[in-house]
PDB file of C-alpha atoms in Angstrom:
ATOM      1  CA  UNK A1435      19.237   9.460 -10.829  1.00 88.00           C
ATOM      2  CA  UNK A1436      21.293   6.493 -11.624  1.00 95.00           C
ATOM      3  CA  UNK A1437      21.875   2.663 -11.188  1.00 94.00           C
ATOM      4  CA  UNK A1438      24.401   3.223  -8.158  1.00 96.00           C
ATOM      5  CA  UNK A1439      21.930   6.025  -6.825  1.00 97.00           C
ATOM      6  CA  UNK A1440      19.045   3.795  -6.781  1.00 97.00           C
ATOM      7  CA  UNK A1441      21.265   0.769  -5.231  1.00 97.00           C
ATOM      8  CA  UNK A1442      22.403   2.921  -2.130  1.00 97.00           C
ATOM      9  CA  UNK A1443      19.202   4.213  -1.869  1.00 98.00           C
ATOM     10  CA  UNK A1444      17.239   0.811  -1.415  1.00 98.00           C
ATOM     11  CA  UNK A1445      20.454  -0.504   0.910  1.00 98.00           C
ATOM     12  CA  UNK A1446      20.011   1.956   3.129  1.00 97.00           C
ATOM     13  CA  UNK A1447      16.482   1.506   3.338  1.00 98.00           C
ATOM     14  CA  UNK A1448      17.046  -1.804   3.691  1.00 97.00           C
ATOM     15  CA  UNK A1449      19.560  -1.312   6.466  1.00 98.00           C
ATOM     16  CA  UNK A1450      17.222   0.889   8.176  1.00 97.00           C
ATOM     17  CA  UNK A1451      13.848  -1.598   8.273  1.00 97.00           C
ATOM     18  CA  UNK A1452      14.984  -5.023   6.977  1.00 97.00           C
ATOM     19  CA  UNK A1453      11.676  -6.304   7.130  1.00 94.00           C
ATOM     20  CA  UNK A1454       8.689  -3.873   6.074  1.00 94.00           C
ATOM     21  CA  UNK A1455       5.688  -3.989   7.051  1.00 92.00           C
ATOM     22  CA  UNK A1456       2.032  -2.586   5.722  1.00 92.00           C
ATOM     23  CA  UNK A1457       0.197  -1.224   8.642  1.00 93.00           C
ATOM     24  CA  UNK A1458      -3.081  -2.391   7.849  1.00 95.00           C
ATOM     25  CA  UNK A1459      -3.897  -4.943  10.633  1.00 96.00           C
ATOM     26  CA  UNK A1460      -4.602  -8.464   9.081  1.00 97.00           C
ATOM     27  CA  UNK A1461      -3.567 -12.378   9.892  1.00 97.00           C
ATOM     28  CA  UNK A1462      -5.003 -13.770   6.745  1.00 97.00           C
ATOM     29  CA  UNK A1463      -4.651 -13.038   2.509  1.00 97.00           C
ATOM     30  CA  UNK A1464      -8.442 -12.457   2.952  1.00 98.00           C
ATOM     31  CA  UNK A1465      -8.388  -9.980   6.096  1.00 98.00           C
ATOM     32  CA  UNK A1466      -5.326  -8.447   3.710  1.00 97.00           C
ATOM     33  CA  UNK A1467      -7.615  -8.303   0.773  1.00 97.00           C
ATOM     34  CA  UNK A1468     -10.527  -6.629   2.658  1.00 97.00           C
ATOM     35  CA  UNK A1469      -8.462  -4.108   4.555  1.00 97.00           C
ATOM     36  CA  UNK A1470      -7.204  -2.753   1.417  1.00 95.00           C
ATOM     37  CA  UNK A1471      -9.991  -2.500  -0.404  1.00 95.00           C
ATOM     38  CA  UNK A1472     -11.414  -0.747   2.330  1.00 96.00           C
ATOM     39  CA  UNK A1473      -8.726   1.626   2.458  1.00 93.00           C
ATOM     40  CA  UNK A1474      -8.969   3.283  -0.569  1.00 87.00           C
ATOM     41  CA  UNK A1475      -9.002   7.531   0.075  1.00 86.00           C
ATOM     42  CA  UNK A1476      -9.265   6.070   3.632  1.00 91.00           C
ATOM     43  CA  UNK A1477      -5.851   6.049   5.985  1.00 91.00           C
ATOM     44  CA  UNK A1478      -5.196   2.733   7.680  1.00 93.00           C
ATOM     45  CA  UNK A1479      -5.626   3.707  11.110  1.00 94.00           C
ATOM     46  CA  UNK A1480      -9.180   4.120  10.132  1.00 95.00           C
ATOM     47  CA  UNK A1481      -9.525   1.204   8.648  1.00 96.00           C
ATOM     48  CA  UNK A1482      -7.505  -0.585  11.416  1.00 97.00           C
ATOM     49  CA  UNK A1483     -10.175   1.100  14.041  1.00 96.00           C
ATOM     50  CA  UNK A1484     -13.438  -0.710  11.803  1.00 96.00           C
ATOM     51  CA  UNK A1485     -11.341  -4.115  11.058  1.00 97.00           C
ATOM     52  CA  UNK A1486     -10.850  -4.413  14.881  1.00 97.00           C
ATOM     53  CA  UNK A1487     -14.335  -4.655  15.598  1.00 96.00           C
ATOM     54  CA  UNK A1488     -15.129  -6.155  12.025  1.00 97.00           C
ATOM     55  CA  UNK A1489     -12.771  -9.297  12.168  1.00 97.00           C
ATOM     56  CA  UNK A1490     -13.405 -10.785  15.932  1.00 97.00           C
ATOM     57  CA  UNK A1491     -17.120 -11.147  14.514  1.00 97.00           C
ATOM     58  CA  UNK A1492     -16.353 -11.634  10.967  1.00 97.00           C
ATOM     59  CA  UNK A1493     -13.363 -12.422   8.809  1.00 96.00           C
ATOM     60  CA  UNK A1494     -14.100 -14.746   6.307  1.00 97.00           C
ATOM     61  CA  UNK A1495     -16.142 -14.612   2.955  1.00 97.00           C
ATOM     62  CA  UNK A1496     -18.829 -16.563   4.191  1.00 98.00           C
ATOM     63  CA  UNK A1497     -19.457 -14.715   7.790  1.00 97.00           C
ATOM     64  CA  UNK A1498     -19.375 -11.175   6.046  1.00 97.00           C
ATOM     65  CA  UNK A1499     -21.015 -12.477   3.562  1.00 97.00           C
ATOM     66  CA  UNK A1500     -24.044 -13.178   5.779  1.00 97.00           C
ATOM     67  CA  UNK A1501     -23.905  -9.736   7.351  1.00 96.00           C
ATOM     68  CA  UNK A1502     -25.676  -8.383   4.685  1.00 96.00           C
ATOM     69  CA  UNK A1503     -24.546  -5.113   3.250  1.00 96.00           C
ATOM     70  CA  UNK A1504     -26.060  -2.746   6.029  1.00 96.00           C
ATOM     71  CA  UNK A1505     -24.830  -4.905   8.930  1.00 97.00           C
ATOM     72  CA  UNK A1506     -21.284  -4.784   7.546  1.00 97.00           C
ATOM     73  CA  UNK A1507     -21.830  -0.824   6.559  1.00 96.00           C
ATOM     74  CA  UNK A1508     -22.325  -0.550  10.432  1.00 96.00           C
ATOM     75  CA  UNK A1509     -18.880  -1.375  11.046  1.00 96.00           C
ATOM     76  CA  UNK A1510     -17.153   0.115   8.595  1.00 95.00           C
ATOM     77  CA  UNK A1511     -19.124   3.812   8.703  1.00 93.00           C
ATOM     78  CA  UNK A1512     -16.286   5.771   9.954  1.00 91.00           C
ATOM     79  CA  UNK A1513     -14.521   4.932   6.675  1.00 94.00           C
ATOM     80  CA  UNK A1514     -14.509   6.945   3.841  1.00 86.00           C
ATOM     81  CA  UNK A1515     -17.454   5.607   0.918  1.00 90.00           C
ATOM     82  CA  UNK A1516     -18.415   3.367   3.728  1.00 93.00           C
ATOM     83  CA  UNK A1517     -21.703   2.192   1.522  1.00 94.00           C
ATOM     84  CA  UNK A1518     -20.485   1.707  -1.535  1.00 95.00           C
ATOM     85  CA  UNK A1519     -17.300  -0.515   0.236  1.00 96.00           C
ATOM     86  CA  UNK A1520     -20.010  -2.615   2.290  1.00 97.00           C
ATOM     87  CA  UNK A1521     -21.411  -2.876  -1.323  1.00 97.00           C
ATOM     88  CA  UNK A1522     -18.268  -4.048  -2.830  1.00 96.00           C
ATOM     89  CA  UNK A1523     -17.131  -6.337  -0.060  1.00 97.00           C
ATOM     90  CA  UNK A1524     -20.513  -8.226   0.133  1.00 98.00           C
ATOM     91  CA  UNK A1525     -20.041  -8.528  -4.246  1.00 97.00           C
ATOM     92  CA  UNK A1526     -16.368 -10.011  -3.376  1.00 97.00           C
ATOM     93  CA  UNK A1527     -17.176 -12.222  -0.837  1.00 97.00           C
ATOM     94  CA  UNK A1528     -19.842 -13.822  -2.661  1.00 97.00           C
ATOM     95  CA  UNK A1529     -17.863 -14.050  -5.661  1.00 98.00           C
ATOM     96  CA  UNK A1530     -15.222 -15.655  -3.833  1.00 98.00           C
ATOM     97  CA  UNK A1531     -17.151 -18.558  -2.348  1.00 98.00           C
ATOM     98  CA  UNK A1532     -18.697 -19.156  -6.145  1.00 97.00           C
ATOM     99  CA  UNK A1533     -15.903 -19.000  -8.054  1.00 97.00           C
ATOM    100  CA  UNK A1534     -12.619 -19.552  -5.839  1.00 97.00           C
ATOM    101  CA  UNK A1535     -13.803 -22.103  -2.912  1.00 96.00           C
ATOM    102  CA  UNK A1536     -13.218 -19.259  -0.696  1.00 96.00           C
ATOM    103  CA  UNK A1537      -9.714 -18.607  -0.931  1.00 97.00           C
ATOM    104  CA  UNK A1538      -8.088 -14.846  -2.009  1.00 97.00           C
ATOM    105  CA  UNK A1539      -6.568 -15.999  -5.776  1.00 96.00           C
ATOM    106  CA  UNK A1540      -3.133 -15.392  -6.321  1.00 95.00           C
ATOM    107  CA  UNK A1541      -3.726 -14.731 -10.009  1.00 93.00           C
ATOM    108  CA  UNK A1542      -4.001 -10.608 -11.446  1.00 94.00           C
ATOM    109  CA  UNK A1543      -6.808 -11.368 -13.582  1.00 95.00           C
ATOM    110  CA  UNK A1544      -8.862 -13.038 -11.187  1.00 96.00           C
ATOM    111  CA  UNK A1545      -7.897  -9.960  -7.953  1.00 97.00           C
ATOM    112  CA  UNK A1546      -8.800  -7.609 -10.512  1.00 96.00           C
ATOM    113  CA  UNK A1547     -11.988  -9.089 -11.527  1.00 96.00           C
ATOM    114  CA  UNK A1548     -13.455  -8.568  -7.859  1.00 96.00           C
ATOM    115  CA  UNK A1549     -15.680  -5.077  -7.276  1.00 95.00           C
ATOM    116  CA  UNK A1550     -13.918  -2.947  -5.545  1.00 91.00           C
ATOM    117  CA  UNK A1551     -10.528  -4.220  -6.219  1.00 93.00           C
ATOM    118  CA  UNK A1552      -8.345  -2.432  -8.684  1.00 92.00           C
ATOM    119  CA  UNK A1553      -4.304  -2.433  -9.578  1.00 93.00           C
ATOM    120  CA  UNK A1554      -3.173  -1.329  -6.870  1.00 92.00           C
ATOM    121  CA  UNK A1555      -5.153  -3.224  -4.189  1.00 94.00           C
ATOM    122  CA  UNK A1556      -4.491  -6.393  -6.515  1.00 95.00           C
ATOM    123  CA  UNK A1557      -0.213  -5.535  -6.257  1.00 95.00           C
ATOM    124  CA  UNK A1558      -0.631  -4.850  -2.725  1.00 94.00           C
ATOM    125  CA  UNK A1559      -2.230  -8.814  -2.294  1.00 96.00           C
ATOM    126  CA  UNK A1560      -0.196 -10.161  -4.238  1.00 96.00           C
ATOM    127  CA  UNK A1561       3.002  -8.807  -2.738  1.00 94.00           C
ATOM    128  CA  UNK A1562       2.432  -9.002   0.918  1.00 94.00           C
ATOM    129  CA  UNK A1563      -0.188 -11.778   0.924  1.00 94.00           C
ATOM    130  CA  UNK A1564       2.042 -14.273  -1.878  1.00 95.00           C
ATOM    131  CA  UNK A1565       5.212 -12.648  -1.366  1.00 92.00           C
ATOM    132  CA  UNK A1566       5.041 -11.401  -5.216  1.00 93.00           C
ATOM    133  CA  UNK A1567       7.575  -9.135  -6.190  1.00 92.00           C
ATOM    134  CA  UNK A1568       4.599  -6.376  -7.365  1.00 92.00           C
ATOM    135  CA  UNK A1569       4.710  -2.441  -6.879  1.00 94.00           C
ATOM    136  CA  UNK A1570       1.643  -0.847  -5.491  1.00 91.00           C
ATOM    137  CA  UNK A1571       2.076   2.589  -6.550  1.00 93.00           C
ATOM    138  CA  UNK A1572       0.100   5.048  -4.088  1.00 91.00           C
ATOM    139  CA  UNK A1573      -0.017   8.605  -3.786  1.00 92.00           C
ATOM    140  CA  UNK A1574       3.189   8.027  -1.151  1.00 94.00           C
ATOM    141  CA  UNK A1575       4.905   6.173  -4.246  1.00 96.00           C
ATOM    142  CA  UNK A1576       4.444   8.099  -6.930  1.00 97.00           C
ATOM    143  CA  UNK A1577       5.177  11.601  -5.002  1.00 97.00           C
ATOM    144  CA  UNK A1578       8.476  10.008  -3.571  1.00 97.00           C
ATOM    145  CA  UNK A1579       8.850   7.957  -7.163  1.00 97.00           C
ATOM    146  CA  UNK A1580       8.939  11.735  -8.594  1.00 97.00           C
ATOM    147  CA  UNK A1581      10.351  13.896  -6.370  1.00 96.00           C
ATOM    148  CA  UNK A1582      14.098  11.891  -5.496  1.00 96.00           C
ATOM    149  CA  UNK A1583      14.454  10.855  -9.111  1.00 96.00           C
ATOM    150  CA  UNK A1584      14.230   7.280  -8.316  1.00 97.00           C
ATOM    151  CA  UNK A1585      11.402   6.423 -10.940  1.00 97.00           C
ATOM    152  CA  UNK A1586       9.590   9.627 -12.519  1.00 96.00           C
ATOM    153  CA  UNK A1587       6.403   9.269 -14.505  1.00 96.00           C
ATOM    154  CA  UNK A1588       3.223  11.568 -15.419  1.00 96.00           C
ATOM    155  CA  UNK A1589       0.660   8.661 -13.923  1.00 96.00           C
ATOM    156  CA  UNK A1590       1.151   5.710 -11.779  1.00 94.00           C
ATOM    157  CA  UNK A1591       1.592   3.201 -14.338  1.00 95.00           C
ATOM    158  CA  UNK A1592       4.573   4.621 -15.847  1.00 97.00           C
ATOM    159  CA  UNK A1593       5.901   4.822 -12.105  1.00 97.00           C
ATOM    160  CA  UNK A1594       4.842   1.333 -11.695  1.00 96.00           C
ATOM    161  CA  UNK A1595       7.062   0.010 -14.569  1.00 96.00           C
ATOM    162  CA  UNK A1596       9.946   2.454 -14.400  1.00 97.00           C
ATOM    163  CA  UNK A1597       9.801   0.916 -10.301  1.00 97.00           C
ATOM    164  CA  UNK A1598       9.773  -2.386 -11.808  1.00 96.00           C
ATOM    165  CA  UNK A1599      12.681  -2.416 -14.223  1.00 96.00           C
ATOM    166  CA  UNK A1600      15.143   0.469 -12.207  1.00 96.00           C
ATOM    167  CA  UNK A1601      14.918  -1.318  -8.357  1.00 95.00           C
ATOM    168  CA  UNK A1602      17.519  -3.923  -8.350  1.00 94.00           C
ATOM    169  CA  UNK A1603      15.535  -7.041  -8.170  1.00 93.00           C
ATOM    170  CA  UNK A1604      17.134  -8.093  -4.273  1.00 95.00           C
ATOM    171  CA  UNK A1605      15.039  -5.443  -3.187  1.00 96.00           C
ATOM    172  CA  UNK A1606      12.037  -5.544  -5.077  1.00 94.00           C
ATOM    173  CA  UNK A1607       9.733  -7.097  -2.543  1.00 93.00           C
ATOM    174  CA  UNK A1608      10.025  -4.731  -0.003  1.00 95.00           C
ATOM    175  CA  UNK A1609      10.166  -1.445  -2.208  1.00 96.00           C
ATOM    176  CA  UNK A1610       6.911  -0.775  -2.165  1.00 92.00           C
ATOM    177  CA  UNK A1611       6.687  -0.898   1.771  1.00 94.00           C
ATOM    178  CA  UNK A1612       9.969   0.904   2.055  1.00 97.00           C
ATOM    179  CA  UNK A1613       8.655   3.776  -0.361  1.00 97.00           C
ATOM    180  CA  UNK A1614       5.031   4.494   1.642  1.00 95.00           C
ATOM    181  CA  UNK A1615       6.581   4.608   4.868  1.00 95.00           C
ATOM    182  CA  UNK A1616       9.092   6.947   3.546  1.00 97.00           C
ATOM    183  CA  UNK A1617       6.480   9.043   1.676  1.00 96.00           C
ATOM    184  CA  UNK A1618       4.682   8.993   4.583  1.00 93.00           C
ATOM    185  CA  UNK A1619       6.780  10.027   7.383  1.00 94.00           C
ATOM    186  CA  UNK A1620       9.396  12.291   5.971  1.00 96.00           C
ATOM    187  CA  UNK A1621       8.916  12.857   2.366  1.00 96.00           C
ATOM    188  CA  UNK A1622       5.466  14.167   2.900  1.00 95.00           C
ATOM    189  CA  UNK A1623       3.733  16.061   0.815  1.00 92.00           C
ATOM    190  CA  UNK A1624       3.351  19.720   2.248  1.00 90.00           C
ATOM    191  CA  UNK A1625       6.841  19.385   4.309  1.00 90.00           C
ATOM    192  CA  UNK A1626       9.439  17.325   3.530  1.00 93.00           C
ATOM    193  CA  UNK A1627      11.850  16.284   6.263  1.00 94.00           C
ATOM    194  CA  UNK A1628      15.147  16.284   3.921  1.00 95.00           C
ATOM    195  CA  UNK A1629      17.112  17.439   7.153  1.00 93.00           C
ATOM    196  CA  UNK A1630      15.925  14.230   8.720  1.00 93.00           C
ATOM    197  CA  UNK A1631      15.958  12.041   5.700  1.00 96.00           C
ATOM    198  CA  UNK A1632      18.106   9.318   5.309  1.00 96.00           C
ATOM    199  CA  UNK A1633      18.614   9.277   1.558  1.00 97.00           C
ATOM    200  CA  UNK A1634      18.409  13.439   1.248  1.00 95.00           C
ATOM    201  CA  UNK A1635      22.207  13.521  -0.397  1.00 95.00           C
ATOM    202  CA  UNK A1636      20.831  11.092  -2.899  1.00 96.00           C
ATOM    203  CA  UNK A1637      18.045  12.824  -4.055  1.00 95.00           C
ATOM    204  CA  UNK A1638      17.488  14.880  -7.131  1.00 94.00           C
ATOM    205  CA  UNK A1639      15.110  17.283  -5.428  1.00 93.00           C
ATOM    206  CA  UNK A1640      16.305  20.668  -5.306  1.00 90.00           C
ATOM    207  CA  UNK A1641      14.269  22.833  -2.922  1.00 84.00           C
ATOM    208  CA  UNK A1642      15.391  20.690   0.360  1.00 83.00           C
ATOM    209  CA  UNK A1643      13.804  21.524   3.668  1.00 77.00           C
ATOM    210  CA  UNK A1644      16.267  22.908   6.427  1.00 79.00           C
ATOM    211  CA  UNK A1645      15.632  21.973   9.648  1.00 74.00           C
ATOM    212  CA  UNK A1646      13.422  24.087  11.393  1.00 73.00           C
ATOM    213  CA  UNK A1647      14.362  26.734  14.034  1.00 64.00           C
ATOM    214  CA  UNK A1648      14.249  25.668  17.237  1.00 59.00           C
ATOM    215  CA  UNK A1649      11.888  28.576  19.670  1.00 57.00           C
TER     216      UNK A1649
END
């Protein structure tokens, strides 16, 4: 993979979605922040499902906070860890009205320093919350990242940086959005859809998918 590679790559992307979206459902930084933490080894239409009856009632620090932990685990229970994310959001909430006035911080340090909230959940607030040009690299990411060529590494951190010094910076914002909605919806994991995939002559992966037979 190389410089000119990567550049038609990310303009065709970009051609194809010009302004990326996550899915997760949110109108505020702090909906953002609580939607992904919730949707860690969760998908987001589960998450979506619990934050629609969640949010109405409660979306802000101090009305989940006063939920209480099994009040809040009673919307969320279709998630994934539901009890130990209840657990974590209550923690964040709190710390957020004692330490930040309330507000989602903008800083790494301090998204980091909330339970719950790791790397990746503090690149994905930072990016589509402050419009930071971060790289939340996912399970999408990093399979895509290593399959085309565009940025392989043996963990997500080496992904992370090889993402953050090889995308041309224009693009940078968006890349991370681009790359889960490619990873997944056609380069998936079990089938890739390289005879539907915009960027398949670009790609270093060798075993491409034909299309399949029509019965």
């Amino acid at each position: 993979m190389n410089a000119a590679k990567r550049l038609e790559i990310f303009t065709r992307f970009r051609a194809a979605n010009p302004s990326p979206k996550t899915e997760l459902e949110y109108t505020t930084p702090f909906e953002l922040l609580i939607a992904v933490l919730l949707s860690a080894q969760a998908t987001d239409v589960s998450v979506n499902k619990a934050t629609r009856l969640l949010y109405p009632v409660a979306n802000t620090p101090a009305k989940i906070l006063a939920l209480g932990v099994d009040e809040l685990a009673s919307y969320i229970r279709t998630i994934g860890l539901f009890r130990t994310k209840a657990k974590n959001v209550i923690a964040t909430c709190q710390i957020l009205l004692e330490q930040h006035g309330g507000e989602v911080p903008r800083d790494r340090a301090s998204l980091e320093a909330l339970p719950g909230v790791g790397r990746k959940t503090a690149n994905v607030v930072m990016n589509t919350a402050f419009g930071e040009p971060t790289m939340a690299v996912d399970t999408h990411i990093f399979r895509v990242s290593n399959r085309t060529g565009i940025a392989p590494g043996k963990n997500v951190d080496i992904v992370e940086q090889k993402l953050l010094k090889f995308i041309p910076k224009e693009f940078l914002h968006d890349a991370h959005h681009w790359l889960i909605l490619h990873g997944r919806y056609t380069c998936t994991a079990r089938k890739p859809q390289c005879w539907n995939c915009m960027i398949a002559d670009l790609c270093d992966y060798k075993d491409k998918s034909p299309m399949p037979a029509v019965v």
